[in-house]
PDB file of C-alpha atoms in Angstrom:
ATOM      1  CA  UNK T   1       0.000   0.000   0.000  1.00 95.00           C
ATOM      2  CA  UNK T   2       1.366   3.401  -0.953  1.00 96.00           C
ATOM      3  CA  UNK T   3       0.253   6.990  -0.664  1.00 98.00           C
ATOM      4  CA  UNK T   4       2.314   9.277  -2.845  1.00 96.00           C
ATOM      5  CA  UNK T   5       1.920  13.030  -2.366  1.00 96.00           C
ATOM      6  CA  UNK T   6       2.947  15.612  -4.916  1.00 96.00           C
ATOM      7  CA  UNK T   7       2.417  19.257  -5.703  1.00 97.00           C
ATOM      8  CA  UNK T   8       4.159  21.000  -2.843  1.00 96.00           C
ATOM      9  CA  UNK T   9       6.483  23.917  -3.343  1.00 97.00           C
ATOM     10  CA  UNK T  10       7.387  27.507  -2.579  1.00 98.00           C
ATOM     11  CA  UNK T  11       4.683  30.094  -3.251  1.00 98.00           C
ATOM     12  CA  UNK T  12       3.879  33.683  -2.351  1.00 98.00           C
ATOM     13  CA  UNK T  13       1.209  34.923   0.028  1.00 98.00           C
ATOM     14  CA  UNK T  14      -2.170  34.793  -1.671  1.00 98.00           C
ATOM     15  CA  UNK T  15      -1.124  32.180  -4.210  1.00 98.00           C
ATOM     16  CA  UNK T  16      -2.819  28.872  -4.868  1.00 98.00           C
ATOM     17  CA  UNK T  17      -1.428  25.360  -4.918  1.00 98.00           C
ATOM     18  CA  UNK T  18      -2.871  21.914  -5.520  1.00 98.00           C
ATOM     19  CA  UNK T  19      -1.619  18.836  -3.732  1.00 98.00           C
ATOM     20  CA  UNK T  20      -2.266  15.347  -5.039  1.00 98.00           C
ATOM     21  CA  UNK T  21      -2.193  12.017  -3.270  1.00 98.00           C
ATOM     22  CA  UNK T  22      -2.211   8.879  -5.375  1.00 97.00           C
ATOM     23  CA  UNK T  23      -3.231   5.751  -3.486  1.00 96.00           C
ATOM     24  CA  UNK T  24      -2.272   2.262  -4.585  1.00 94.00           C
ATOM     25  CA  UNK T  25      -2.667  -1.188  -3.125  1.00 93.00           C
ATOM     26  CA  UNK T  26      -6.100  -0.833  -1.554  1.00 92.00           C
ATOM     27  CA  UNK T  27      -9.173   1.316  -1.278  1.00 91.00           C
ATOM     28  CA  UNK T  28      -9.913   3.567   1.662  1.00 95.00           C
ATOM     29  CA  UNK T  29     -13.121   4.606   3.378  1.00 95.00           C
ATOM     30  CA  UNK T  30     -11.707   7.976   4.305  1.00 96.00           C
ATOM     31  CA  UNK T  31      -8.758   9.963   3.033  1.00 97.00           C
ATOM     32  CA  UNK T  32      -7.387  12.984   4.768  1.00 97.00           C
ATOM     33  CA  UNK T  33      -4.758  15.668   4.734  1.00 98.00           C
ATOM     34  CA  UNK T  34      -2.763  16.671   7.787  1.00 98.00           C
ATOM     35  CA  UNK T  35       0.076  19.120   8.195  1.00 98.00           C
ATOM     36  CA  UNK T  36       2.947  19.633  10.564  1.00 98.00           C
ATOM     37  CA  UNK T  37       4.926  22.836  10.953  1.00 97.00           C
ATOM     38  CA  UNK T  38       8.313  22.922  12.699  1.00 95.00           C
ATOM     39  CA  UNK T  39       7.924  22.678  16.457  1.00 96.00           C
ATOM     40  CA  UNK T  40       4.199  21.976  16.216  1.00 97.00           C
ATOM     41  CA  UNK T  41       2.060  18.874  16.393  1.00 97.00           C
ATOM     42  CA  UNK T  42       0.571  17.332  13.317  1.00 97.00           C
ATOM     43  CA  UNK T  43      -2.896  18.770  12.764  1.00 98.00           C
ATOM     44  CA  UNK T  44      -5.940  17.830  10.740  1.00 98.00           C
ATOM     45  CA  UNK T  45      -6.496  19.926   7.617  1.00 98.00           C
ATOM     46  CA  UNK T  46      -9.202  18.239   5.559  1.00 98.00           C
ATOM     47  CA  UNK T  47     -10.762  14.862   4.999  1.00 98.00           C
ATOM     48  CA  UNK T  48     -13.242  13.205   2.702  1.00 97.00           C
ATOM     49  CA  UNK T  49     -15.388  10.096   2.811  1.00 95.00           C
ATOM     50  CA  UNK T  50     -14.646   8.135  -0.331  1.00 91.00           C
ATOM     51  CA  UNK T  51     -18.275   7.041  -0.761  1.00 91.00           C
ATOM     52  CA  UNK T  52     -20.438  10.110  -1.024  1.00 88.00           C
ATOM     53  CA  UNK T  53     -17.570  12.570  -1.085  1.00 88.00           C
ATOM     54  CA  UNK T  54     -18.545  14.300   2.139  1.00 92.00           C
ATOM     55  CA  UNK T  55     -15.734  16.719   3.054  1.00 96.00           C
ATOM     56  CA  UNK T  56     -14.666  18.119   6.388  1.00 97.00           C
ATOM     57  CA  UNK T  57     -12.257  20.974   7.067  1.00 98.00           C
ATOM     58  CA  UNK T  58     -10.349  22.496   9.901  1.00 98.00           C
ATOM     59  CA  UNK T  59     -11.634  25.949  10.749  1.00 97.00           C
ATOM     60  CA  UNK T  60      -8.297  27.500   9.834  1.00 97.00           C
ATOM     61  CA  UNK T  61      -8.602  26.416   6.186  1.00 98.00           C
ATOM     62  CA  UNK T  62     -12.340  26.347   5.658  1.00 96.00           C
ATOM     63  CA  UNK T  63     -13.366  28.522   2.688  1.00 95.00           C
ATOM     64  CA  UNK T  64      -9.779  28.503   1.383  1.00 98.00           C
ATOM     65  CA  UNK T  65      -9.099  24.803   0.850  1.00 98.00           C
ATOM     66  CA  UNK T  66     -11.073  22.245  -1.103  1.00 98.00           C
ATOM     67  CA  UNK T  67     -10.615  18.494  -0.882  1.00 98.00           C
ATOM     68  CA  UNK T  68     -11.809  16.256  -3.689  1.00 97.00           C
ATOM     69  CA  UNK T  69     -11.302  12.749  -4.984  1.00 95.00           C
ATOM     70  CA  UNK T  70     -11.070  11.021  -8.333  1.00 93.00           C
ATOM     71  CA  UNK T  71     -12.473   7.489  -8.375  1.00 88.00           C
ATOM     72  CA  UNK T  72     -10.794   6.457 -11.586  1.00 91.00           C
ATOM     73  CA  UNK T  73      -7.347   7.583 -10.489  1.00 93.00           C
ATOM     74  CA  UNK T  74      -7.757   6.611  -6.831  1.00 93.00           C
ATOM     75  CA  UNK T  75      -6.402  10.037  -6.038  1.00 96.00           C
ATOM     76  CA  UNK T  76      -7.347  12.718  -3.574  1.00 97.00           C
ATOM     77  CA  UNK T  77      -6.586  16.385  -4.105  1.00 98.00           C
ATOM     78  CA  UNK T  78      -6.219  19.384  -1.869  1.00 98.00           C
ATOM     79  CA  UNK T  79      -6.756  22.676  -3.644  1.00 98.00           C
ATOM     80  CA  UNK T  80      -5.331  25.477  -1.515  1.00 98.00           C
ATOM     81  CA  UNK T  81      -5.981  29.139  -2.204  1.00 98.00           C
ATOM     82  CA  UNK T  82      -5.297  32.463  -0.482  1.00 98.00           C
ATOM     83  CA  UNK T  83      -2.270  30.876   1.108  1.00 98.00           C
ATOM     84  CA  UNK T  84      -0.781  32.456   4.215  1.00 98.00           C
ATOM     85  CA  UNK T  85       2.643  32.077   5.842  1.00 97.00           C
ATOM     86  CA  UNK T  86       1.026  30.083   8.642  1.00 97.00           C
ATOM     87  CA  UNK T  87      -0.016  27.474   6.076  1.00 98.00           C
ATOM     88  CA  UNK T  88       3.644  26.551   5.648  1.00 98.00           C
ATOM     89  CA  UNK T  89       4.175  22.960   6.750  1.00 98.00           C
ATOM     90  CA  UNK T  90       4.801  19.454   5.581  1.00 98.00           C
ATOM     91  CA  UNK T  91       1.496  18.158   4.296  1.00 98.00           C
ATOM     92  CA  UNK T  92       0.686  14.488   4.724  1.00 98.00           C
ATOM     93  CA  UNK T  93      -1.894  12.385   3.004  1.00 98.00           C
ATOM     94  CA  UNK T  94      -3.490   9.584   5.003  1.00 98.00           C
ATOM     95  CA  UNK T  95      -5.947   6.777   4.446  1.00 97.00           C
ATOM     96  CA  UNK T  96      -8.381   5.160   6.840  1.00 97.00           C
ATOM     97  CA  UNK T  97      -9.556   1.656   6.036  1.00 95.00           C
ATOM     98  CA  UNK T  98     -12.893   1.754   7.850  1.00 92.00           C
ATOM     99  CA  UNK T  99     -15.317   4.571   8.468  1.00 90.00           C
ATOM    100  CA  UNK T 100     -14.678   6.614  11.548  1.00 88.00           C
ATOM    101  CA  UNK T 101     -13.942  10.113  12.684  1.00 92.00           C
ATOM    102  CA  UNK T 102     -12.472  12.067   9.804  1.00 93.00           C
ATOM    103  CA  UNK T 103     -10.613  14.496  12.049  1.00 95.00           C
ATOM    104  CA  UNK T 104      -8.927  12.011  14.362  1.00 92.00           C
ATOM    105  CA  UNK T 105      -5.380  11.068  13.427  1.00 90.00           C
ATOM    106  CA  UNK T 106      -5.821   7.306  13.780  1.00 94.00           C
ATOM    107  CA  UNK T 107      -5.375   6.745  10.071  1.00 97.00           C
ATOM    108  CA  UNK T 108      -3.986   3.428   8.940  1.00 97.00           C
ATOM    109  CA  UNK T 109      -1.629   4.557   6.191  1.00 97.00           C
ATOM    110  CA  UNK T 110       0.401   7.714   5.721  1.00 98.00           C
ATOM    111  CA  UNK T 111       2.361   9.245   2.886  1.00 97.00           C
ATOM    112  CA  UNK T 112       5.865  10.641   3.189  1.00 97.00           C
ATOM    113  CA  UNK T 113       4.722  14.242   3.072  1.00 97.00           C
ATOM    114  CA  UNK T 114       5.248  17.186   0.754  1.00 98.00           C
ATOM    115  CA  UNK T 115       6.606  20.566   1.804  1.00 98.00           C
ATOM    116  CA  UNK T 116       4.535  23.695   1.319  1.00 98.00           C
ATOM    117  CA  UNK T 117       6.237  27.001   2.002  1.00 98.00           C
ATOM    118  CA  UNK T 118       4.393  30.304   1.755  1.00 98.00           C
ATOM    119  CA  UNK T 119       6.700  33.267   1.541  1.00 97.00           C
ATOM    120  CA  UNK T 120       5.724  36.780   2.524  1.00 91.00           C
TER     121      UNK T 120
END
């Protein structure tokens, strides 16, 4: 089972960026995005139930981020807009095998992470 993130990079304040997470090896009931900034704990960013596509967002990114999934490609995306310096972090994709709380970090599989840096 693999989760491969891509799309991170260095952007300016107010820019947009799209992260991708390609899953292989199994299907997931829930896929989520978390992030971890230096010296901080990993935090929930967004998650989506694979069946039905119901999304959930952290308050800090709601209205700026959009999570979506592509059945055919078994890929989940995180479209980020109006980026701020405080959005800078390593972003991780994660997959949960069975339905549960989207926001809790008890996901079964994790990607290696992709760095997002927002420069002011």
